[in-house]
Coordinates of C-alpha atoms and ligand atoms in Angstrom, one line a residue:
M1 CA 0.0 0.0 0.0
T2 CA 1.4 3.4 -0.9
G3 CA 0.2 6.7 0.4
P4 CA 1.4 9.9 1.9
R5 CA 3.0 8.1 4.9
S6 CA 4.8 4.8 5.1
A7 CA 2.9 1.9 6.4
S8 CA 5.0 0.5 9.1
H9 CA 3.6 -2.7 10.7
P10 CA 2.0 -1.6 14.0
D11 CA 3.7 -4.5 15.8
A12 CA 7.1 -2.9 15.0
P13 CA 8.8 -1.7 18.2
S14 CA 7.7 1.9 18.8
A15 CA 8.1 4.6 21.5
A16 CA 6.3 3.7 24.7
G17 CA 2.6 3.5 24.3
W18 CA 1.4 4.1 20.7
W19 CA -2.0 5.1 22.1
R20 CA -0.5 8.1 23.9
R21 CA -0.8 10.3 20.8
A22 CA -2.8 8.1 18.5
V23 CA -5.6 9.3 16.3
V24 CA -8.3 6.7 16.6
Y25 CA -11.1 6.7 14.0
Q26 CA -14.5 5.4 15.2
V27 CA -16.2 3.1 12.7
Y28 CA -19.9 2.8 13.4
I29 CA -20.1 -0.3 11.4
R30 CA -23.8 -0.3 10.4
S31 CA -23.2 3.1 8.7
F32 CA -19.7 3.0 7.3
A33 CA -19.7 1.0 4.0
D34 CA -22.1 -1.7 2.8
A35 CA -20.4 -4.2 0.5
N36 CA -23.3 -6.7 0.1
G37 CA -26.1 -4.2 -0.7
D38 CA -28.4 -5.1 2.2
G39 CA -28.5 -1.5 3.4
I40 CA -26.3 -2.2 6.5
G41 CA -22.6 -1.6 6.6
D42 CA -20.3 -4.6 7.0
I43 CA -16.8 -5.9 7.5
A44 CA -16.2 -6.3 3.8
G45 CA -17.2 -2.6 3.4
I46 CA -14.6 -1.6 6.0
R47 CA -11.9 -3.6 4.2
S48 CA -12.8 -2.0 0.9
R49 CA -12.2 1.5 2.4
L50 CA -8.9 0.7 4.1
P51 CA -7.0 2.7 1.4
Y52 CA -9.1 5.7 2.3
L53 CA -8.4 5.3 6.0
H54 CA -4.7 4.8 5.4
D55 CA -4.5 8.0 3.3
L56 CA -6.5 9.9 5.8
G57 CA -3.6 9.3 8.2
I58 CA -5.2 7.7 11.2
D59 CA -3.5 5.3 13.6
A60 CA -6.2 3.0 14.7
L61 CA -9.8 2.0 14.2
W62 CA -12.4 1.5 16.9
I63 CA -15.2 -0.7 15.5
T64 CA -18.5 -0.6 17.2
P65 CA -20.1 -3.9 18.2
W66 CA -20.2 -6.5 15.4
Y67 CA -21.4 -9.5 17.4
P68 CA -24.6 -11.4 16.7
S69 CA -27.3 -9.2 18.0
P70 CA -31.0 -8.5 17.6
M71 CA -29.9 -4.9 17.2
A72 CA -32.3 -3.5 19.7
D73 CA -29.6 -0.9 20.5
G74 CA -27.5 -0.9 17.3
G75 CA -25.5 -4.0 18.4
Y76 CA -24.9 -2.9 22.0
D77 CA -27.2 -5.8 22.8
V78 CA -24.8 -8.7 22.3
A79 CA -26.2 -12.3 21.9
D80 CA -22.8 -14.0 21.5
Y81 CA -19.5 -12.3 22.4
R82 CA -17.4 -14.8 20.3
G83 CA -19.0 -14.4 17.0
I84 CA -19.9 -11.9 14.2
D85 CA -23.4 -11.1 13.2
P86 CA -24.0 -12.7 9.8
R87 CA -25.3 -9.5 8.4
L88 CA -21.9 -7.9 9.1
G89 CA -19.6 -10.8 8.0
S90 CA -17.9 -13.7 9.6
L91 CA -15.0 -14.4 12.0
A92 CA -12.8 -15.1 8.9
D93 CA -13.7 -11.6 7.6
A94 CA -12.8 -10.1 11.0
D95 CA -9.4 -11.8 10.9
Q96 CA -8.9 -10.7 7.4
L97 CA -9.7 -7.1 8.2
L98 CA -7.2 -7.2 11.1
R99 CA -4.5 -8.5 8.8
E100 CA -5.1 -6.0 6.1
A101 CA -5.4 -3.1 8.6
H102 CA -2.1 -4.1 10.1
E103 CA -0.5 -4.2 6.6
N104 CA -1.7 -0.6 6.3
G105 CA -0.2 0.4 9.6
I106 CA -3.6 0.7 11.3
R107 CA -4.4 -1.0 14.6
V108 CA -7.9 -2.3 15.4
L109 CA -9.8 -1.9 18.7
I110 CA -13.1 -3.7 19.1
D111 CA -16.0 -2.8 21.4
L112 CA -16.5 -4.8 24.6
V113 CA -20.0 -4.6 26.1
P114 CA -19.7 -6.0 29.7
N115 CA -22.5 -4.2 31.6
H116 CA -25.3 -6.1 29.9
T117 CA -26.0 -8.8 27.4
S118 CA -28.8 -9.0 24.9
W119 CA -31.9 -10.7 26.1
S120 CA -31.2 -13.1 23.3
H121 CA -28.0 -14.3 24.9
A122 CA -28.0 -18.0 25.9
W123 CA -27.4 -17.0 29.5
F124 CA -30.5 -14.9 29.7
H125 CA -32.7 -17.6 28.1
E126 CA -31.3 -20.0 30.7
A127 CA -32.0 -17.5 33.5
V128 CA -35.6 -17.0 32.6
A129 CA -36.2 -20.7 32.2
A130 CA -34.4 -21.7 35.4
G131 CA -36.7 -19.7 37.6
P132 CA -36.2 -17.5 40.7
W133 CA -33.0 -17.7 42.8
S134 CA -31.4 -20.3 40.5
P135 CA -27.6 -20.1 39.7
A136 CA -28.5 -19.1 36.1
R137 CA -30.4 -16.1 37.4
A138 CA -27.5 -15.2 39.6
R139 CA -25.6 -14.1 36.5
Y140 CA -28.0 -11.2 36.2
I141 CA -29.9 -9.0 38.7
F142 CA -33.3 -10.5 39.2
R143 CA -35.4 -9.4 42.2
D144 CA -38.9 -9.8 43.5
G145 CA -41.1 -6.8 43.0
R146 CA -42.5 -4.5 45.7
G147 CA -46.1 -4.2 46.7
P148 CA -48.5 -6.9 47.8
D149 CA -48.4 -8.7 44.5
G150 CA -44.9 -7.8 43.6
D151 CA -46.2 -5.7 40.8
E152 CA -44.1 -2.7 41.5
P153 CA -40.4 -2.6 40.4
P154 CA -37.8 -3.5 43.1
N155 CA -36.6 0.1 43.3
N156 CA -37.1 3.5 41.5
W157 CA -34.1 3.4 39.2
Q158 CA -34.6 4.8 35.7
S159 CA -33.2 3.4 32.5
A160 CA -30.7 5.8 30.7
F161 CA -33.0 5.6 27.8
G162 CA -36.1 6.6 29.7
S163 CA -38.7 4.9 32.0
S164 CA -38.1 2.2 34.6
A165 CA -34.8 0.3 34.7
W166 CA -36.8 -2.9 35.6
T167 CA -38.9 -5.3 33.5
R168 CA -41.0 -8.1 34.8
V169 CA -40.6 -11.6 33.6
V170 CA -43.9 -13.3 32.5
E171 CA -44.1 -17.0 32.6
P172 CA -45.4 -18.8 29.4
N173 CA -48.8 -19.3 31.2
G174 CA -49.1 -15.5 31.6
R175 CA -48.2 -15.4 35.3
P176 CA -45.9 -12.5 36.2
E177 CA -42.9 -13.3 38.4
Q178 CA -39.5 -11.6 39.1
W179 CA -38.1 -8.4 37.7
Y180 CA -34.7 -7.9 36.1
L181 CA -32.5 -4.8 36.0
H182 CA -31.5 -3.0 32.8
L183 CA -29.8 0.3 33.0
F184 CA -30.4 0.7 29.3
A185 CA -33.2 -0.9 27.1
S186 CA -35.2 -3.9 28.4
E187 CA -33.5 -5.9 25.7
Q188 CA -30.2 -5.3 27.6
P189 CA -30.4 -7.1 31.0
D190 CA -27.5 -6.1 33.3
L191 CA -25.1 -8.7 34.4
D192 CA -24.2 -9.2 38.1
W193 CA -20.5 -8.4 38.4
E194 CA -20.4 -9.7 42.0
N195 CA -20.7 -13.2 40.4
P196 CA -17.3 -14.7 39.8
E197 CA -18.7 -16.6 36.8
V198 CA -19.4 -13.3 35.1
R199 CA -15.8 -12.1 35.7
A200 CA -14.3 -15.3 34.4
E201 CA -16.5 -15.2 31.3
F202 CA -15.3 -11.7 30.3
E203 CA -11.7 -12.6 30.9
S204 CA -12.2 -15.5 28.5
I205 CA -13.9 -13.2 26.0
L206 CA -11.0 -10.8 26.1
R207 CA -8.6 -13.6 25.5
F208 CA -10.6 -14.9 22.6
W209 CA -10.1 -11.5 20.8
F210 CA -6.6 -10.7 22.0
D211 CA -5.4 -14.2 21.0
R212 CA -6.6 -13.4 17.4
G213 CA -4.4 -10.3 17.5
F214 CA -6.8 -7.5 18.1
D215 CA -4.9 -4.5 19.5
G216 CA -7.3 -3.6 22.3
V217 CA -10.9 -2.8 23.4
R218 CA -13.1 0.2 23.9
I219 CA -15.1 -0.7 27.0
D220 CA -18.7 0.3 27.0
V221 CA -20.0 2.1 30.1
A222 CA -16.9 1.0 32.0
D223 CA -18.0 2.9 35.1
A224 CA -21.4 1.1 35.4
L225 CA -20.6 -2.5 36.1
V226 CA -20.8 -2.6 39.9
K227 CA -24.1 -1.9 41.7
D228 CA -24.8 -1.3 45.3
P229 CA -25.9 -4.8 46.3
A230 CA -28.7 -3.4 48.5
L231 CA -30.2 -1.8 45.4
P232 CA -31.4 1.2 47.4
D233 CA -33.9 3.7 45.9
M234 CA -32.2 6.5 44.1
P235 CA -32.2 9.7 46.2
P236 CA -33.7 12.6 44.2
E237 CA -30.4 14.5 44.2
L238 CA -28.7 11.6 42.3
S239 CA -31.4 11.0 39.7
G240 CA -29.9 13.2 37.0
A241 CA -26.9 12.1 35.0
G242 CA -23.5 13.9 35.5
S243 CA -21.6 14.7 38.6
F244 CA -22.6 13.6 42.1
P245 CA -21.0 13.7 45.5
G246 CA -20.1 10.6 47.4
E247 CA -21.3 7.2 46.2
H248 CA -23.9 6.6 43.5
P249 CA -25.9 3.3 43.6
H250 CA -24.7 2.3 40.1
W251 CA -22.3 4.7 38.5
D252 CA -18.6 4.9 39.3
R253 CA -18.6 2.7 42.4
P254 CA -15.3 1.9 44.0
G255 CA -15.6 -1.8 43.3
V256 CA -15.3 -1.2 39.6
H257 CA -11.6 -0.5 39.8
E258 CA -10.7 -4.1 40.7
I259 CA -12.3 -5.3 37.5
H260 CA -10.2 -2.9 35.4
R261 CA -7.1 -3.9 37.3
S262 CA -7.7 -7.5 36.4
W263 CA -8.2 -6.6 32.7
R264 CA -5.0 -4.6 32.7
R265 CA -3.1 -7.6 34.0
L266 CA -4.6 -9.7 31.3
A267 CA -3.8 -7.1 28.6
D268 CA -0.2 -6.6 29.8
G269 CA 0.3 -10.4 29.4
Y270 CA 0.3 -10.0 25.6
E271 CA 3.1 -9.0 23.4
P272 CA 2.6 -6.3 22.1
R273 CA 0.5 -5.2 25.1
R274 CA -3.2 -4.8 24.4
V275 CA -4.9 -1.5 25.1
L276 CA -8.0 -0.6 27.2
I277 CA -10.0 2.5 26.4
G278 CA -12.9 3.3 28.7
E279 CA -16.2 4.9 28.0
I280 CA -16.6 6.6 31.4
G281 CA -19.3 9.1 32.0
V282 CA -17.7 10.6 35.1
E283 CA -17.5 14.4 34.9
D284 CA -15.2 15.1 37.8
P285 CA -11.6 15.0 36.4
E286 CA -10.1 13.6 39.6
R287 CA -12.6 10.7 39.8
L288 CA -12.0 10.1 36.1
S289 CA -8.3 9.9 36.6
R290 CA -8.7 7.1 39.1
Y291 CA -9.5 4.8 36.2
L292 CA -6.3 5.9 34.5
R293 CA -3.8 4.9 37.1
P294 CA -1.0 2.9 35.6
T295 CA -2.6 -0.4 36.8
Q296 CA -6.0 0.2 35.1
L297 CA -7.2 1.7 31.8
H298 CA -4.8 3.3 29.2
A299 CA -7.2 6.1 28.3
A300 CA -10.8 7.3 28.5
F301 CA -12.9 9.5 26.2
N302 CA -12.9 13.1 27.3
F303 CA -16.6 13.8 27.5
P304 CA -16.3 17.0 29.4
Y305 CA -14.3 18.4 26.5
M306 CA -16.9 17.2 24.0
A307 CA -19.6 18.9 26.0
T308 CA -17.8 22.3 26.3
P309 CA -19.4 25.1 24.3
W310 CA -17.6 27.3 21.8
V311 CA -16.4 29.7 24.4
A312 CA -12.6 30.4 24.8
S313 CA -12.5 30.5 28.6
A314 CA -14.6 27.3 29.0
L315 CA -12.3 25.5 26.5
R316 CA -9.2 26.7 28.3
N317 CA -10.6 25.6 31.6
V318 CA -11.5 22.1 30.5
I319 CA -8.1 21.7 28.7
D320 CA -6.3 22.7 31.9
A321 CA -8.4 20.5 34.1
T322 CA -7.8 17.6 31.8
L323 CA -4.1 18.1 31.6
E324 CA -3.9 18.5 35.4
A325 CA -5.9 15.4 36.3
H326 CA -4.3 13.2 33.7
G327 CA -0.8 14.4 34.6
R328 CA -1.4 13.5 38.2
V329 CA -1.6 9.8 37.3
G330 CA 0.8 9.9 34.3
A331 CA -2.1 9.1 31.9
T332 CA -2.4 10.5 28.4
P333 CA -5.3 12.9 27.8
T334 CA -7.7 12.4 25.0
W335 CA -9.9 14.8 23.0
V336 CA -13.1 14.0 21.2
L337 CA -15.7 16.1 19.4
S338 CA -18.3 13.6 18.2
N339 CA -19.4 10.0 18.5
H340 CA -22.4 7.7 17.7
D341 CA -24.3 8.9 20.8
A342 CA -23.9 12.7 20.4
T343 CA -25.4 15.3 18.1
R344 CA -22.8 15.9 15.3
H345 CA -20.6 18.8 16.2
V346 CA -21.1 20.8 13.0
T347 CA -24.8 21.1 14.2
R348 CA -23.9 21.7 17.9
L349 CA -21.5 24.4 17.0
G350 CA -23.9 26.0 14.6
R351 CA -26.5 26.7 17.4
P352 CA -26.5 29.8 19.5
Y353 CA -24.9 29.3 22.9
T354 CA -27.5 29.8 25.6
G355 CA -25.4 29.1 28.6
V356 CA -27.1 25.7 29.1
R357 CA -26.3 22.5 27.3
R358 CA -29.2 20.1 27.4
R359 CA -29.9 18.0 24.3
E360 CA -33.7 18.4 24.6
L361 CA -33.4 22.2 24.8
D362 CA -30.6 22.6 22.3
D363 CA -32.3 20.6 19.7
I364 CA -35.0 23.1 19.1
L365 CA -32.7 26.1 18.6
P366 CA -32.1 27.2 15.0
V367 CA -28.9 25.8 13.3
D368 CA -26.5 27.8 11.1
I369 CA -24.6 25.0 9.2
A370 CA -22.2 27.4 7.6
L371 CA -21.2 28.8 11.0
G372 CA -21.1 25.3 12.5
T373 CA -18.8 24.2 9.7
R374 CA -16.4 27.1 10.1
R375 CA -16.2 26.4 13.8
A376 CA -15.9 22.6 13.3
R377 CA -12.8 23.4 11.1
A378 CA -11.3 25.4 13.9
A379 CA -12.3 22.9 16.5
A380 CA -10.5 20.2 14.5
L381 CA -7.2 22.1 14.4
L382 CA -7.6 22.9 18.1
M383 CA -8.2 19.2 19.0
L384 CA -5.4 17.9 16.9
A385 CA -2.9 20.4 18.3
L386 CA -3.5 19.3 21.9
P387 CA -1.1 16.8 23.5
G388 CA -2.5 13.3 23.8
G389 CA -4.8 11.1 21.8
A390 CA -7.7 12.2 19.5
Y391 CA -10.9 10.3 18.6
L392 CA -12.6 11.0 15.3
Y393 CA -16.1 9.9 14.5
Q394 CA -16.7 8.7 11.0
G395 CA -17.9 11.5 8.8
E396 CA -16.6 14.3 10.9
E397 CA -13.7 14.6 8.4
L398 CA -16.3 15.3 5.8
G399 CA -18.1 17.9 7.9
L400 CA -21.3 15.9 8.1
W401 CA -24.1 17.5 10.1
E402 CA -26.8 15.9 12.2
V403 CA -29.8 14.7 10.1
E404 CA -32.6 16.2 12.2
D405 CA -35.5 15.5 9.9
L406 CA -35.4 11.7 9.6
P407 CA -39.0 10.5 9.2
E408 CA -40.4 9.1 12.4
E409 CA -41.0 5.7 10.8
V410 CA -37.3 5.1 10.2
L411 CA -36.1 5.9 13.8
E412 CA -34.5 2.8 15.4
D413 CA -32.9 4.2 18.6
P414 CA -34.7 2.7 21.6
I415 CA -34.7 6.2 23.1
W416 CA -37.5 7.1 20.7
E417 CA -40.0 4.5 22.0
R418 CA -38.9 4.5 25.6
S419 CA -39.3 8.3 25.8
G420 CA -42.9 7.9 24.6
R421 CA -41.8 9.3 21.2
T422 CA -40.8 12.6 22.7
V423 CA -37.0 12.3 22.3
R424 CA -35.8 11.3 18.7
G425 CA -32.6 9.9 20.0
R426 CA -29.3 9.3 18.2
D427 CA -30.2 8.1 14.7
G428 CA -29.4 11.5 13.2
C429 CA -25.7 11.1 13.8
R430 CA -25.7 7.5 12.4
V431 CA -26.8 8.2 8.9
P432 CA -24.7 6.2 6.4
I433 CA -21.5 7.8 5.0
P434 CA -21.7 9.5 1.5
W435 CA -18.7 8.3 -0.5
E436 CA -19.4 9.3 -4.1
G437 CA -22.0 10.1 -6.7
D438 CA -24.8 12.6 -6.9
A439 CA -27.6 10.8 -5.1
P440 CA -28.2 8.2 -2.4
P441 CA -26.8 5.7 -1.6
F442 CA -23.8 7.8 -2.5
G443 CA -21.6 4.8 -2.8
F444 CA -22.4 3.6 0.8
G445 CA -23.8 0.5 -0.9
P446 CA -24.0 -0.7 -4.5
P447 CA -26.2 1.3 -6.9
G448 CA -29.9 0.6 -6.2
S449 CA -29.4 -0.4 -2.6
T450 CA -31.3 1.4 0.2
P451 CA -29.3 2.4 3.2
W452 CA -30.9 1.6 6.6
L453 CA -31.4 5.3 7.3
P454 CA -32.0 7.7 4.4
Q455 CA -29.2 10.1 3.5
P456 CA -30.1 13.8 2.7
A457 CA -29.9 14.8 -0.9
A458 CA -27.8 17.7 0.2
W459 CA -25.0 15.4 1.1
R460 CA -24.0 15.3 -2.6
S461 CA -21.8 18.3 -1.6
V462 CA -20.0 16.5 1.2
T463 CA -19.0 13.1 -0.4
V464 CA -15.5 11.8 -0.2
E465 CA -15.4 12.2 -4.0
T466 CA -16.5 15.8 -4.0
E467 CA -14.2 16.8 -1.2
T468 CA -11.1 15.0 -2.4
S469 CA -8.6 17.5 -3.9
D470 CA -10.7 20.5 -3.0
P471 CA -8.3 22.5 -0.9
A472 CA -11.2 24.3 0.9
S473 CA -12.9 21.0 2.0
M474 CA -13.1 19.6 5.5
L475 CA -11.6 16.4 4.3
E476 CA -8.4 18.0 2.9
L477 CA -8.1 20.0 6.1
Y478 CA -8.2 16.8 8.2
R479 CA -5.7 15.1 5.8
A480 CA -3.3 18.0 6.0
A481 CA -3.6 18.3 9.8
L482 CA -3.1 14.6 10.3
T483 CA -0.1 14.5 8.0
L484 CA 1.5 17.5 9.9
R485 CA 0.6 15.9 13.2
R486 CA 2.7 12.9 12.3
A487 CA 5.5 14.9 10.8
H488 CA 6.0 18.0 12.9
P489 CA 8.3 17.5 15.9
G490 CA 6.4 20.3 17.8
L491 CA 3.4 18.0 18.1
A492 CA 5.2 15.0 19.4
G493 CA 5.6 15.7 23.1
E494 CA 3.1 16.0 25.9
E495 CA 3.6 19.6 27.0
L496 CA 1.5 22.7 26.3
G497 CA 2.1 26.3 27.3
W498 CA -0.5 29.0 27.2
L499 CA 0.6 32.4 25.7
D500 CA -1.0 35.7 26.2
S501 CA -3.8 36.5 23.8
P502 CA -6.8 38.8 23.7
A503 CA -10.0 37.8 25.5
G504 CA -12.1 35.3 23.6
T505 CA -9.1 33.8 21.9
L506 CA -6.8 30.8 22.6
L507 CA -3.1 30.8 21.9
F508 CA -0.7 28.0 23.0
G509 CA 2.7 26.7 22.2
R510 CA 4.1 23.3 21.9
A511 CA 7.8 22.4 21.3
D512 CA 9.9 23.8 18.5
R513 CA 7.9 27.1 18.5
F514 CA 4.8 25.3 17.2
R515 CA 1.8 27.5 18.0
C516 CA -2.0 27.1 17.7
A517 CA -4.3 30.1 17.8
V518 CA -8.1 30.0 17.8
N519 CA -10.3 33.0 17.4
L520 CA -13.6 32.7 19.2
S521 CA -13.9 36.4 20.0
G522 CA -16.1 37.6 17.1
A523 CA -13.5 40.2 16.0
P524 CA -10.3 39.7 13.9
L525 CA -7.3 38.5 15.9
A526 CA -4.0 40.1 15.2
L527 CA -1.2 37.5 14.7
P528 CA 2.5 38.1 14.9
G529 CA 3.6 39.1 11.4
S530 CA 6.8 37.1 11.5
R531 CA 5.9 33.5 11.5
T532 CA 5.5 30.5 9.2
T533 CA 2.0 29.4 8.6
L534 CA 1.6 25.6 8.7
L535 CA -2.1 25.3 8.2
A536 CA -5.1 27.7 8.7
T537 CA -8.8 27.2 8.4
E538 CA -9.2 30.6 6.7
T539 CA -6.9 32.8 4.7
V540 CA -5.0 35.1 7.0
V541 CA -5.6 38.7 5.7
D542 CA -3.4 41.5 7.0
D543 CA -1.9 39.2 9.6
C544 CA -5.4 38.8 11.1
L545 CA -7.2 35.6 11.9
A546 CA -11.0 35.8 11.1
P547 CA -13.6 35.0 13.8
D548 CA -14.2 31.3 14.3
A549 CA -10.9 30.4 12.5
A550 CA -7.8 28.6 13.7
I551 CA -4.2 28.5 12.6
W552 CA -1.1 26.4 13.2
F553 CA 2.2 28.2 12.8
V554 CA 5.8 28.3 13.8
A555 CA 6.8 31.4 15.6
A556 CA 9.8 33.4 14.6
R557 CA 12.7 32.8 17.1
S558 CA 12.7 36.4 18.4
Ligands
GLC601 C1 -22.8 3.2 25.4 C2 -22.8 3.2 23.9 C3 -24.3 3.5 23.5 C4 -25.1 2.4 24.0 C5 -25.0 2.2 25.6 C6 -25.6 1.0 26.1 O1 -23.0 4.4 26.0 O2 -21.9 4.1 23.4 O3 -24.4 3.6 22.1 O4 -26.5 2.7 23.7 O5 -23.6 2.2 25.9 O6 -24.8 -0.1 25.7

């Protein structure tokens, strides 16, 4: 494979910890590339696009769950952790993808979903059949209901997707019996991590994939596994998501760290060592850093950064808090703007900032896509200039925006039904990628195929084909930034120093006089006249950077 960078095999000896400055590209497999024309992306589709990913300049892929699944939550409901859903391919395809990715210098992380299985998993079938208080039920969290007939849920916990976190089992003869816990959809029963059999099973699952050569895992809701065994009612002050004082009945409990320690020991037993990346919804940087001690996870997604509005002081604060908390435990920071659970950032950044960030409130504000796109270009340069790892979500390199007008009948996210059809959910950021051509399926699948979610006709202006070689496109900006990020010595280290700059702007330096400036002030930002521009999102006129623009440059020595 040839391309703008050499493809060294990722197992070649490298500086300590490749993940410390890796750019990891998230493939939401259902929506990336559909080779067989059934409307759903698949492994063969990913393989066919490896040259694109190689040329983009990323270091690793994170592939969302590909296991056999009823797809009640887009594959985060796993029926068999050691297989591949036939709609997505086969184990042989997965092995082949890994080999070819490695040949392209790209590592592959897969998604581990340990908090819950699918209700189609063999264990759950056994549990329901075996009846109350059986060993098969002890792998999950089954309890008797409250109230005289047990017809009230065992406690007041709410599912993250809306309504009660408990569903009652009904016997074939129609008689209701125990309830089971599911922090997400009812099709996703929570496992009981106090049960040693559960722990042993997941160690065996990790070995299954690591033995095949996969480079690591992204761990789904890594802070949720351990629950307060007393299953107490949720006090009202803890019912919202986000930060909380003291102990929460099911998020971020102290016992979860022992599980991550055991996985780290397992991952460190491989050569090269396998990598663990946590999805951890803990806002407090100090609490987050506990997961990143040298004996636990290698990195975690920086959700506080993703949630920060386009306000210079807020961004600077979250960057400082991140660097401080990660530095304390010697962990590498990460930066992320979008993923398959969040409104695409072109859309988020194109909305007026109201001082509050709540999806249900924000979603009704008007969007200026042109403004969001300008800011997204600047946000990309900012993120990629920060020390640490960066996580890209497929399609952000094209500047895709959230599809907010999907017809109701195509919505699949369980949030839509569980919210009583009041919250549309996450389908709008999962619309299949436009690769080429003037009309859907835009090369996502073969001509004539119908993608599982409809693509907007306006995406003809943001296909890979249209953007390639257009120097003003988002894609060429990402390609140039990723090439420079690899090549420029100023971006190699882990240090960052803030430099004085006017209110509403950000200016920092890295090694070798590398500088990044971002203008969020609404007025032109004067730049030092004597400098070498490496990359800028807008043309610099009269040594001034336009509002909502960013620049990378090398400062003159004096
Ligand atoms: C994680 C996934 C999300 C999924 C949830 C339940 O947050 O990113 O897509 O719905 O876990 O598995």
